[in-house]
Short mmCIF file of the C-alpha atoms (twelve columns), coordinates in Angstrom:
data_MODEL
# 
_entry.id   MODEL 
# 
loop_
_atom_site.group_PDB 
_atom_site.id 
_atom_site.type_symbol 
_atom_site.label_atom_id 
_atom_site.label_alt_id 
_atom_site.label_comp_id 
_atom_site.label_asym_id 
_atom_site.label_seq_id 
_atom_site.Cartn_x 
_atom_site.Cartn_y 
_atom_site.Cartn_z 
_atom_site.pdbx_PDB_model_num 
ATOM 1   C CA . UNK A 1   135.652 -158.865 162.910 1 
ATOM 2   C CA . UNK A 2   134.215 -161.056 159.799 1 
ATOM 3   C CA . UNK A 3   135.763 -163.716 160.640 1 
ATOM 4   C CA . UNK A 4   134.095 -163.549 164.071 1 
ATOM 5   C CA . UNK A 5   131.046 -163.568 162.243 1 
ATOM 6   C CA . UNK A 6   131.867 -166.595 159.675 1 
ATOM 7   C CA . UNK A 7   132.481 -168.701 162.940 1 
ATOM 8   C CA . UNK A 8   129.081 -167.712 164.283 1 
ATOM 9   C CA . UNK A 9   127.559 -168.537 161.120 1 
ATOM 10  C CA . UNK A 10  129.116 -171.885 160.999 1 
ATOM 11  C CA . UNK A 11  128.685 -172.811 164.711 1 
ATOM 12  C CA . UNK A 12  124.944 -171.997 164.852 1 
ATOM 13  C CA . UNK A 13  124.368 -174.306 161.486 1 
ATOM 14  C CA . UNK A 14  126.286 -177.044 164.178 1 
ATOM 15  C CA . UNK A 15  124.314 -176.076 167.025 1 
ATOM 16  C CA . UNK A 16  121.286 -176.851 164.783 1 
ATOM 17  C CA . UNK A 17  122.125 -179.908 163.328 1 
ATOM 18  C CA . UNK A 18  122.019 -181.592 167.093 1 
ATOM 19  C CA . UNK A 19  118.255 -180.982 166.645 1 
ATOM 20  C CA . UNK A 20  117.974 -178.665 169.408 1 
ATOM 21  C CA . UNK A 21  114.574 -176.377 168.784 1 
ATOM 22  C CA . UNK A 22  114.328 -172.798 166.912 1 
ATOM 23  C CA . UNK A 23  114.242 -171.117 169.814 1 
ATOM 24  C CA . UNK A 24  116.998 -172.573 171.432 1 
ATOM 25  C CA . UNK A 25  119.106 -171.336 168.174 1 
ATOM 26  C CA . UNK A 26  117.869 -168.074 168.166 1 
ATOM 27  C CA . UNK A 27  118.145 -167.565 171.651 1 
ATOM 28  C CA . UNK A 28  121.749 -168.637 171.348 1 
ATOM 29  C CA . UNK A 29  123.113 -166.679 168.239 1 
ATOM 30  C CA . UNK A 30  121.168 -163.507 169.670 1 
ATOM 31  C CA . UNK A 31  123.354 -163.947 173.276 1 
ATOM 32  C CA . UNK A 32  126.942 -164.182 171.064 1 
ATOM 33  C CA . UNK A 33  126.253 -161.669 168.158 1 
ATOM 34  C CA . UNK A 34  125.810 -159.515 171.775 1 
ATOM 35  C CA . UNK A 35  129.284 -160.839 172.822 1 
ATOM 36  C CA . UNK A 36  130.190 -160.230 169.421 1 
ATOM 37  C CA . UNK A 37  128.996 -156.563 169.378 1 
ATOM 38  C CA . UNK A 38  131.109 -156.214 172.357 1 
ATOM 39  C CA . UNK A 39  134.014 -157.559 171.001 1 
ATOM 40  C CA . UNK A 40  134.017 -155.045 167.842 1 
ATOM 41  C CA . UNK A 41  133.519 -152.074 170.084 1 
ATOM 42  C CA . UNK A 42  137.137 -152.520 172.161 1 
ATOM 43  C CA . UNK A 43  139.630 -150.395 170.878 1 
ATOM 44  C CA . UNK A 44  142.148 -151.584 169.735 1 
ATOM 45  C CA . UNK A 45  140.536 -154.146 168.167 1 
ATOM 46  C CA . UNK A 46  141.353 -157.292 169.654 1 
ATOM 47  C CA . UNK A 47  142.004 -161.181 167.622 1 
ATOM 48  C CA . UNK A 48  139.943 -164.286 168.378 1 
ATOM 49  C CA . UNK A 49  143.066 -165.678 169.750 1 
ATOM 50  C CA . UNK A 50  143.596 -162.868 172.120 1 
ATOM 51  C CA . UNK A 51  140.177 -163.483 174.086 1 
ATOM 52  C CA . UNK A 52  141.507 -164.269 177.830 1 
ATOM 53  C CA . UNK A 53  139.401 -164.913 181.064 1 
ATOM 54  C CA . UNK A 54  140.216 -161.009 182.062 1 
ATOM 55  C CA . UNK A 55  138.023 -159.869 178.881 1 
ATOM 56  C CA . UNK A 56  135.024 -162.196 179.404 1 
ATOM 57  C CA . UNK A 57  134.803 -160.915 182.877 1 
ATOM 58  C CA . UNK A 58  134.816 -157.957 182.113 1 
ATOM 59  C CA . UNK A 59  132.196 -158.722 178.866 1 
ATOM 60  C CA . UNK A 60  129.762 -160.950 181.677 1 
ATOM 61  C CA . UNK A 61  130.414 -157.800 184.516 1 
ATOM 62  C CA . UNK A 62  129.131 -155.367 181.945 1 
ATOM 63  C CA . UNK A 63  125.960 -157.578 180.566 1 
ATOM 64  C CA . UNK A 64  125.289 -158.954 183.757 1 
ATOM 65  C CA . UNK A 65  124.229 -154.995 185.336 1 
ATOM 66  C CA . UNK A 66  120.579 -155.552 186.242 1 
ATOM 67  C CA . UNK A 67  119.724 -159.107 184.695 1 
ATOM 68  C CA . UNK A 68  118.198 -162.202 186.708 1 
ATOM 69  C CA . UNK A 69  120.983 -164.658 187.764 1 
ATOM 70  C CA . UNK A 70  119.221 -167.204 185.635 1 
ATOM 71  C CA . UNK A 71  120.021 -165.022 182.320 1 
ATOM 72  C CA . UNK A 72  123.744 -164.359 183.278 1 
ATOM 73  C CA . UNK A 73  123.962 -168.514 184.404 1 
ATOM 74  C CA . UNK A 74  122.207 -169.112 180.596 1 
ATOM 75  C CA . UNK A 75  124.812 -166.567 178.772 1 
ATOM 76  C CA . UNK A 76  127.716 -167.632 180.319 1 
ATOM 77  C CA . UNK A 77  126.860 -171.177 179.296 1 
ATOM 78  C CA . UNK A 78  126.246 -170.195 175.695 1 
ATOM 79  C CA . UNK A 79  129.427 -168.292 175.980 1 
ATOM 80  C CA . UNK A 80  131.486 -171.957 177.286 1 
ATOM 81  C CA . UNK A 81  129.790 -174.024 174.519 1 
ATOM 82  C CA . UNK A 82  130.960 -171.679 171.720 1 
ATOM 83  C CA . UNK A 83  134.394 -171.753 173.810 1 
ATOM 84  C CA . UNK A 84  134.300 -175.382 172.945 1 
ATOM 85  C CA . UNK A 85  134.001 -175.071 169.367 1 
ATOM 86  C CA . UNK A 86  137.158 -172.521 169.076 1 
ATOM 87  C CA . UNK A 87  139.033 -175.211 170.885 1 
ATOM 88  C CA . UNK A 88  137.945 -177.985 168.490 1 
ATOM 89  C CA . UNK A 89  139.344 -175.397 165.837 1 
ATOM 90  C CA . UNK A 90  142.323 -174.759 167.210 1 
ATOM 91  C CA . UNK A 91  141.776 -170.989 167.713 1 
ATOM 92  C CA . UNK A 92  141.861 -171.360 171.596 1 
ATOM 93  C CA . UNK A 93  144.520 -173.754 173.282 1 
ATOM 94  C CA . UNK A 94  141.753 -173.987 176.555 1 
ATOM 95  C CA . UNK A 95  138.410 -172.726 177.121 1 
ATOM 96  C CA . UNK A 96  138.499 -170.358 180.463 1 
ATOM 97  C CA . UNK A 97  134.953 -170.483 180.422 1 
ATOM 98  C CA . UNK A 98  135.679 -173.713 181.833 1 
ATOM 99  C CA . UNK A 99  136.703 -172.567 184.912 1 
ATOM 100 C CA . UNK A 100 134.567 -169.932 185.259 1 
ATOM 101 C CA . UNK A 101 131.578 -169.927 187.226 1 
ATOM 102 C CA . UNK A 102 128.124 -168.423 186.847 1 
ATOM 103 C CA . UNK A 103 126.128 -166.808 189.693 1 
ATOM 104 C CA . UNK A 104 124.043 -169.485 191.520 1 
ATOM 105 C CA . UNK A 105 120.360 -170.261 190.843 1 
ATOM 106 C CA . UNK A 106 118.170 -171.251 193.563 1 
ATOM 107 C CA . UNK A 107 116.301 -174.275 193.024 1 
ATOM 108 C CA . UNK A 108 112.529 -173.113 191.338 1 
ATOM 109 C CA . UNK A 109 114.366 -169.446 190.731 1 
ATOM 110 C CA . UNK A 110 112.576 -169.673 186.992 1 
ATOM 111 C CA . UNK A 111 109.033 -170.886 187.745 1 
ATOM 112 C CA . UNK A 112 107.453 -167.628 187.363 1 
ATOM 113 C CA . UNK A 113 104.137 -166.966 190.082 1 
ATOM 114 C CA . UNK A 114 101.462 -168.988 189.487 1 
ATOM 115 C CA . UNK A 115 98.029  -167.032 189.237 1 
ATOM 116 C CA . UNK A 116 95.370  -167.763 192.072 1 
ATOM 117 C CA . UNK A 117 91.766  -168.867 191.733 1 
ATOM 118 C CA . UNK A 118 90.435  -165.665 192.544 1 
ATOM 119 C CA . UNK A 119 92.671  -163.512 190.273 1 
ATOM 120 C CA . UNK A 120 91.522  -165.857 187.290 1 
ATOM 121 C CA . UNK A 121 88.033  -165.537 187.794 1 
ATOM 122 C CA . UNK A 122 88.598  -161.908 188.205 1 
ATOM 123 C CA . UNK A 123 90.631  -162.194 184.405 1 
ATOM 124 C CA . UNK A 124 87.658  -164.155 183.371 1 
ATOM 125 C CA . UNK A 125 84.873  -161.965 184.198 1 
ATOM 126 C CA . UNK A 126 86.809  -158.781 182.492 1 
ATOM 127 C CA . UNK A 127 87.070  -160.185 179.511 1 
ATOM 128 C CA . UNK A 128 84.148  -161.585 179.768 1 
ATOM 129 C CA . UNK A 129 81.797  -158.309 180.380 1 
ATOM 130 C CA . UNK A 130 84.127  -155.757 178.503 1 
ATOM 131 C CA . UNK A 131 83.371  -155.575 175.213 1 
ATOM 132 C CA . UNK A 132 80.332  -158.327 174.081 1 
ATOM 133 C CA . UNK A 133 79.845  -159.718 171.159 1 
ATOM 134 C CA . UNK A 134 82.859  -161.116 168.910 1 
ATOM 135 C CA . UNK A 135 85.785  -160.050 170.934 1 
ATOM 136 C CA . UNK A 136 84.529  -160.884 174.682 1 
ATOM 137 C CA . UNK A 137 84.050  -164.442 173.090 1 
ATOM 138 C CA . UNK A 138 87.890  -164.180 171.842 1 
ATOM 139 C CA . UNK A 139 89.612  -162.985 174.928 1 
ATOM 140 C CA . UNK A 140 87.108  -165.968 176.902 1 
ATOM 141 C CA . UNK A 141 88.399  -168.691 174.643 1 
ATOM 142 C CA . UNK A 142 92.133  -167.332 174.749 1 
ATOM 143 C CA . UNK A 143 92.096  -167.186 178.162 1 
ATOM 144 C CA . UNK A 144 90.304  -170.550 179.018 1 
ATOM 145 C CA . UNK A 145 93.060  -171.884 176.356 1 
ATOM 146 C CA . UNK A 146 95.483  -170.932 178.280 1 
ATOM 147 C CA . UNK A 147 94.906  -172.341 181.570 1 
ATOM 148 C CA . UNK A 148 92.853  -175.038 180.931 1 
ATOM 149 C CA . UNK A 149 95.346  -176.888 178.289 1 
ATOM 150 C CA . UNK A 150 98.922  -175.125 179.635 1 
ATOM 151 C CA . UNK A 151 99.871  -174.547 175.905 1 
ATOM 152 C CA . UNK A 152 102.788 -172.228 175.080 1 
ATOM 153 C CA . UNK A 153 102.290 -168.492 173.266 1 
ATOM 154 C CA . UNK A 154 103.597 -169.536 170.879 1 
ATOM 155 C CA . UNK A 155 101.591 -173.012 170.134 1 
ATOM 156 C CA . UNK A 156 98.379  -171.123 170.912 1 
ATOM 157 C CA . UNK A 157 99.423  -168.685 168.027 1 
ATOM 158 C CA . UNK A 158 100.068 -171.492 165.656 1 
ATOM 159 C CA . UNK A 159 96.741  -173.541 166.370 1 
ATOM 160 C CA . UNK A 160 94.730  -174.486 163.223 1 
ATOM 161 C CA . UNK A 161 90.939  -174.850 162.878 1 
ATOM 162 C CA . UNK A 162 91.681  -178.200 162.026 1 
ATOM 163 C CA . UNK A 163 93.416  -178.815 164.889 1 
ATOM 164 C CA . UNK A 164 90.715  -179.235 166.900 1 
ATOM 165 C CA . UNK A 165 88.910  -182.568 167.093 1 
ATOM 166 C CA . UNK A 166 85.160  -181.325 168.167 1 
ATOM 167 C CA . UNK A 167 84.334  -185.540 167.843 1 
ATOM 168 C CA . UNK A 168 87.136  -186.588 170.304 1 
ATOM 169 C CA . UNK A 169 87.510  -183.075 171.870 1 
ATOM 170 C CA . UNK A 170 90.968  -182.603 171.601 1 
ATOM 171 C CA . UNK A 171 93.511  -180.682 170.592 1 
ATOM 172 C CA . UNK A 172 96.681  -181.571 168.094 1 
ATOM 173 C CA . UNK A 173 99.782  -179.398 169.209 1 
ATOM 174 C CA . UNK A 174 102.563 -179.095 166.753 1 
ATOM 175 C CA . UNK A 175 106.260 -180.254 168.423 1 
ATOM 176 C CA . UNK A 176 107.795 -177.316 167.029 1 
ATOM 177 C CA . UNK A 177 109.890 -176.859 170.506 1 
ATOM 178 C CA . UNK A 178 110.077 -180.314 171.368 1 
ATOM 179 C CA . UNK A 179 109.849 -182.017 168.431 1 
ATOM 180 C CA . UNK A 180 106.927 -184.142 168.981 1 
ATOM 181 C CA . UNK A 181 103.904 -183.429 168.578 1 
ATOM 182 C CA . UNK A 182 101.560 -184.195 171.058 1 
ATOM 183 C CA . UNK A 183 97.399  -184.455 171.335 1 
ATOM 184 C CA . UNK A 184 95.661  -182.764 174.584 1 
ATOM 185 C CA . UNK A 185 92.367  -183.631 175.779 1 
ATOM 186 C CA . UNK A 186 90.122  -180.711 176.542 1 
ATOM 187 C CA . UNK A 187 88.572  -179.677 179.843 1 
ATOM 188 C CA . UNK A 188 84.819  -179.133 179.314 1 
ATOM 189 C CA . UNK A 189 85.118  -175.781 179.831 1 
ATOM 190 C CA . UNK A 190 87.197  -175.346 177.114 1 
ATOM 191 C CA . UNK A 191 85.008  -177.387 174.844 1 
ATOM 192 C CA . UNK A 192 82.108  -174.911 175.733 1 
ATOM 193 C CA . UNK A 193 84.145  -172.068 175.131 1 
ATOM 194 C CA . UNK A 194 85.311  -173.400 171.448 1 
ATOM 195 C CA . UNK A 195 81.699  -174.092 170.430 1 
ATOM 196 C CA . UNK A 196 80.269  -170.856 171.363 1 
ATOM 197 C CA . UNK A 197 83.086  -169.281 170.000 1 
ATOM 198 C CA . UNK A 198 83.819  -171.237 166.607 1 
ATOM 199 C CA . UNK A 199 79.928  -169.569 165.179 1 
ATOM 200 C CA . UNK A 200 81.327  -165.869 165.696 1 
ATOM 201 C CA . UNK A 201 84.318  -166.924 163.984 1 
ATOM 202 C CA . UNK A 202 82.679  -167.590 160.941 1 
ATOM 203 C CA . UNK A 203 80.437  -164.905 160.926 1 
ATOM 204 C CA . UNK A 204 83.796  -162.475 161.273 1 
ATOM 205 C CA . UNK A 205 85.510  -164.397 158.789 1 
ATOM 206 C CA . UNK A 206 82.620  -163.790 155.975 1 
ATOM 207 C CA . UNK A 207 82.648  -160.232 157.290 1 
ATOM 208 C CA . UNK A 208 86.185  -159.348 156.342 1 
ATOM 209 C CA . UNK A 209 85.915  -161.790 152.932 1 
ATOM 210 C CA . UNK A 210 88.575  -163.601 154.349 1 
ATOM 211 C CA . UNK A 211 86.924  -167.298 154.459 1 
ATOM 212 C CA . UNK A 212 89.914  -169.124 153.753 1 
ATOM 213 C CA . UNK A 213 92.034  -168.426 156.862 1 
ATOM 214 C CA . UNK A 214 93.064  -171.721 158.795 1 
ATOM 215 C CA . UNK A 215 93.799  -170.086 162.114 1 
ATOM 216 C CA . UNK A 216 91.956  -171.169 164.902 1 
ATOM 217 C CA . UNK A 217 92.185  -168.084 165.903 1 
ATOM 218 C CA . UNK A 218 91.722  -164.413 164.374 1 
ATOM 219 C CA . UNK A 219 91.506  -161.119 165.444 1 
ATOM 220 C CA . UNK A 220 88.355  -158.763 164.093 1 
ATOM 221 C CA . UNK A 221 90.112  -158.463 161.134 1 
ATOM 222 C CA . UNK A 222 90.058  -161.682 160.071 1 
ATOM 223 C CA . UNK A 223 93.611  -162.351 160.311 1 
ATOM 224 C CA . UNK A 224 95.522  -164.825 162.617 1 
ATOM 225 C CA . UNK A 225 95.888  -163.927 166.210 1 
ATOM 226 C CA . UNK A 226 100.061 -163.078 166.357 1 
ATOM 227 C CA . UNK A 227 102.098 -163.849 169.473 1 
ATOM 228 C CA . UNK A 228 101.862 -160.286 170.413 1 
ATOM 229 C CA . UNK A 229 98.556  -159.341 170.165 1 
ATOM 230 C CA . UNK A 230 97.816  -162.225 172.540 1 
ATOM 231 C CA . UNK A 231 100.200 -161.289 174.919 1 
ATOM 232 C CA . UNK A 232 98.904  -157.607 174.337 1 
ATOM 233 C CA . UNK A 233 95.596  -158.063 175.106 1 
ATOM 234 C CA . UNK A 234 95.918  -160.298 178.216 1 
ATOM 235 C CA . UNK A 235 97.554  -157.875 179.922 1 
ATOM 236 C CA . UNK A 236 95.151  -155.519 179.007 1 
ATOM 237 C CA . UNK A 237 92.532  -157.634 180.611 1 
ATOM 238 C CA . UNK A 238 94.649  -157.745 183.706 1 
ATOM 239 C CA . UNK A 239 95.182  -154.680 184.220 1 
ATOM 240 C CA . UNK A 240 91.363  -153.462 183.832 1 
ATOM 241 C CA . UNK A 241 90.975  -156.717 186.345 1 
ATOM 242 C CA . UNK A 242 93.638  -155.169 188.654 1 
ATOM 243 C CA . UNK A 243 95.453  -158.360 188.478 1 
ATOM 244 C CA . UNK A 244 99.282  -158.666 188.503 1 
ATOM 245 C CA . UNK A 245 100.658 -160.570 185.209 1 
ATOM 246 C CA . UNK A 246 103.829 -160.305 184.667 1 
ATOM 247 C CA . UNK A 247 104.032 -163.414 182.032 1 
ATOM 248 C CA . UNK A 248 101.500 -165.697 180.000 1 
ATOM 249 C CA . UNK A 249 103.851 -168.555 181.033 1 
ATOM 250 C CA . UNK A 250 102.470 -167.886 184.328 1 
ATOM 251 C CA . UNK A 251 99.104  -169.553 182.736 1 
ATOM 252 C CA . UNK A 252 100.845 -172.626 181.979 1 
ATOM 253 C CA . UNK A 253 102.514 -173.195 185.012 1 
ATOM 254 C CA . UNK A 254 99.002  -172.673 186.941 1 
ATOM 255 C CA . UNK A 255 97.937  -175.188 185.098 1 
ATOM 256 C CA . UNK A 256 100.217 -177.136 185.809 1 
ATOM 257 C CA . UNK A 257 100.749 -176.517 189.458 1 
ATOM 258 C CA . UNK A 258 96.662  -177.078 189.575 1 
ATOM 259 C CA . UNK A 259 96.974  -180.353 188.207 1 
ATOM 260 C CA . UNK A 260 99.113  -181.702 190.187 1 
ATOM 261 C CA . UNK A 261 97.739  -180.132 193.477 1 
ATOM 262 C CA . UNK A 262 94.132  -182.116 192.005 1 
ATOM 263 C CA . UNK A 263 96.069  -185.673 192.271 1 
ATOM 264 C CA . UNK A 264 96.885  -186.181 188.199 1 
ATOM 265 C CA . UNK A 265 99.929  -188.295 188.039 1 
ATOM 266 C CA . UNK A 266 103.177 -186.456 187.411 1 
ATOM 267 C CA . UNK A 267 103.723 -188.313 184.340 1 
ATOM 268 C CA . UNK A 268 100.121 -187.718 183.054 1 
ATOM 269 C CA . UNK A 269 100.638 -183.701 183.170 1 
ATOM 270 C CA . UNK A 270 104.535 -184.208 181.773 1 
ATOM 271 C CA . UNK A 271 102.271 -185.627 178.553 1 
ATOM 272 C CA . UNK A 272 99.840  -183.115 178.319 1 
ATOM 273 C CA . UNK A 273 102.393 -179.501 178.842 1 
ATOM 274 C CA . UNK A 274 104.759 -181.654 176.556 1 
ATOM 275 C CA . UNK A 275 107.940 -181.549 178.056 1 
ATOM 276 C CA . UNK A 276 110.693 -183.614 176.667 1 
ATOM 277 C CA . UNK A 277 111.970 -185.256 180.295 1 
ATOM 278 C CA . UNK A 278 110.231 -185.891 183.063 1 
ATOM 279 C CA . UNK A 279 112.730 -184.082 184.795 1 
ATOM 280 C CA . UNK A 280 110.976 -180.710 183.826 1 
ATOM 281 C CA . UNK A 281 107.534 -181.255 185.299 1 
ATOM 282 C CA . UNK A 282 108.970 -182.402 188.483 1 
ATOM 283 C CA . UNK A 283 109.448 -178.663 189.570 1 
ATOM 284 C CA . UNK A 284 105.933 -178.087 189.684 1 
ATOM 285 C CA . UNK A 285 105.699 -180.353 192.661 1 
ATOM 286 C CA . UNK A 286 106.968 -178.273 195.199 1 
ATOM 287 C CA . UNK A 287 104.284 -175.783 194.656 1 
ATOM 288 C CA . UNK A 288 101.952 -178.572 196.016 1 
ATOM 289 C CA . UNK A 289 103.879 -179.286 199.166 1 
ATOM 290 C CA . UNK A 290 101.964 -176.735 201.195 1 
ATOM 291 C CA . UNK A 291 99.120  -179.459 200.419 1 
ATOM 292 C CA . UNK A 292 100.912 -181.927 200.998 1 
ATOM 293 C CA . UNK A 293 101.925 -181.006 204.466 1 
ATOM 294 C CA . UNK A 294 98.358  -180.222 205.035 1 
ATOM 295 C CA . UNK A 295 97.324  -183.758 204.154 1 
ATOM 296 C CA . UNK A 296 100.094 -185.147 206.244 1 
ATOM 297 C CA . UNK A 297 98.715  -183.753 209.486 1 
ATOM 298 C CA . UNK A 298 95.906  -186.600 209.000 1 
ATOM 299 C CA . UNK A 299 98.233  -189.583 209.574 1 
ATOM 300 C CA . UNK A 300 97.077  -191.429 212.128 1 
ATOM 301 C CA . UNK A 301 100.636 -191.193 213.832 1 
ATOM 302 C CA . UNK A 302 99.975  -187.908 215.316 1 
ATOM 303 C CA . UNK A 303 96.987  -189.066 217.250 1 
ATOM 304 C CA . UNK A 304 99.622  -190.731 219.300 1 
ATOM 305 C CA . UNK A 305 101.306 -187.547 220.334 1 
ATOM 306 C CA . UNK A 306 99.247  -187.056 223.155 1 
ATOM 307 C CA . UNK A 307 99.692  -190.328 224.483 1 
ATOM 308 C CA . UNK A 308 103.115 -191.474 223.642 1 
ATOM 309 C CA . UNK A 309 106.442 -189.739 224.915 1 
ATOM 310 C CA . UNK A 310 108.525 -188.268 221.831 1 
ATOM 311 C CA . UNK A 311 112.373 -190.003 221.953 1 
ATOM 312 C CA . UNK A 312 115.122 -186.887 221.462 1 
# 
């Protein structure tokens, strides 16, 4: 099916033209060349035009065996939008995907467990006491990084030397999945953990002859710290710690969750994870309800209970 794969090709260059972010594109072609892998491996072969509702549900019933609702929900609605595009072409006369639901996604489904005070310390300690020297400073910084500013994997990995500001203390975050970049403010902890750690970086850098690297930071090679070896050697650190990680986006929403729970405005914490809409911090705020209820018990109303008869 080349032609299948000439209208990917030419869909994904119009799916990225409406500015949406890399990962949103490669997230997207990677869910239809798996529809399209599908496709090619019916026998007989089947035409574009010859797609019908029957086939996709049998496509989704197949993909869907042992995936989160939330990753069906997001396939299926890759699936319609490229549905769309064959219409606009004239390949398809309607779109079933239309009419076709995906399985429903509880409110907060997504928001992966957010990691408790004592389980961080624990984290913190390990990595802390483990190894000494270069790499316990690393794995301290990474991990202070991580919860203290909320920053993605993948913006950690990408941090410059020069993007921190030691005069202003912050740090400048590229918008490479939003598209704006954005400058955080650093806890002090953070700050301390930077300094202590920015001297052993230098020392490691001369070591390996490699004194021209920008990263902020490198492995004991000398070479930028990848995605993967971050995520790598976190869960190394909680597993020796005994402490269930399942994510590193669990960090961020900790931090965020912790935020909020400490009284920063809503839109103050929106600013400083860097979500586009507002609309995306606001599911955080449920995790601070249990507070909130807490607090609530404190309004003077219920020292009338006692005293005042309750109307059914």
């Amino acid at each position: 099916m080349r032609r299948w794969d000439r209208l990917l090709d030419s869909y994904i260059e119009e799916y990225r033209a409406r500015g949406v972010s890399p990962q949103s594109v490669a997230y997207t072609e990677a869910r239809l060349n798996r529809w399209g892998r599908w496709l090619k491996g019916r026998r007989p072969r089947i035409g574009i035009e010859r797609i019908d509702a029957e086939m996709i549900t049998r496509y989704m019933a197949n993909c869907s065996s042992f995936r989160a609702k939330a990753t069906v929900y997001a396939t299926l609605s890759t699936m319609r939008g490229f549905g769309d595009y064959l219409v606009r072409l004239g390949l398809w006369k309607i779109n079933p995907l239309r009419w076709m639901k995906g399985p429903k996604v509880t409110p907060y489904s997504r928001l992966p467990k957010r990691i408790d005070h004592a389980h961080m310390e624990a984290m913190w300690r390990e990595a802390a006491n483990r190894h000494g020297g270069y790499t316990s400073h690393l794995w301290v910084t990474v991990l202070a990084m991580l919860y203290g500013t909320g920053l993605r994997r993948g913006e950690l990995e990408r941090l410059n030397l020069d993007a921190f500001d030691r005069t202003e203390g912050t740090l400048r975050i590229d918008g490479r999945k939003t598209g704006q970049e954005r400058c955080v403010p650093l806890p002090e902890m953070v700050l301390r953990c930077l300094e202590a750690y920015l001297p052993l970086r230098h020392n490691q850098l001369e070591e390996a002859g490699l004194c021209g690297e920008c990263a902020l930071l490198v492995s004991r090679s000398g070479k930028r710290l990848m995605g993967g070896a971050i995520s790598n050697g976190i869960h190394a650190i909680s597993r020796r710690a005994q402490v269930p990680i399942h994510s590193l986006h669990q960090f961020r929403h900790s931090c965020a969750s912790d935020l909020l729970e400490s009284g920063v405005h809503l839109a103050q914490v929106q600013r400083i994870l860097g979500h586009c809409g507002i609309g995306t911090t606001v599911r955080y705020v449920h995790i601070a309800d249990p507070q909130r209820r807490a607090a609530m018990t404190l309004h003077p109303i219920n020292d009338w209970l006692p005293q005042q008869k309750v109307i059914a």
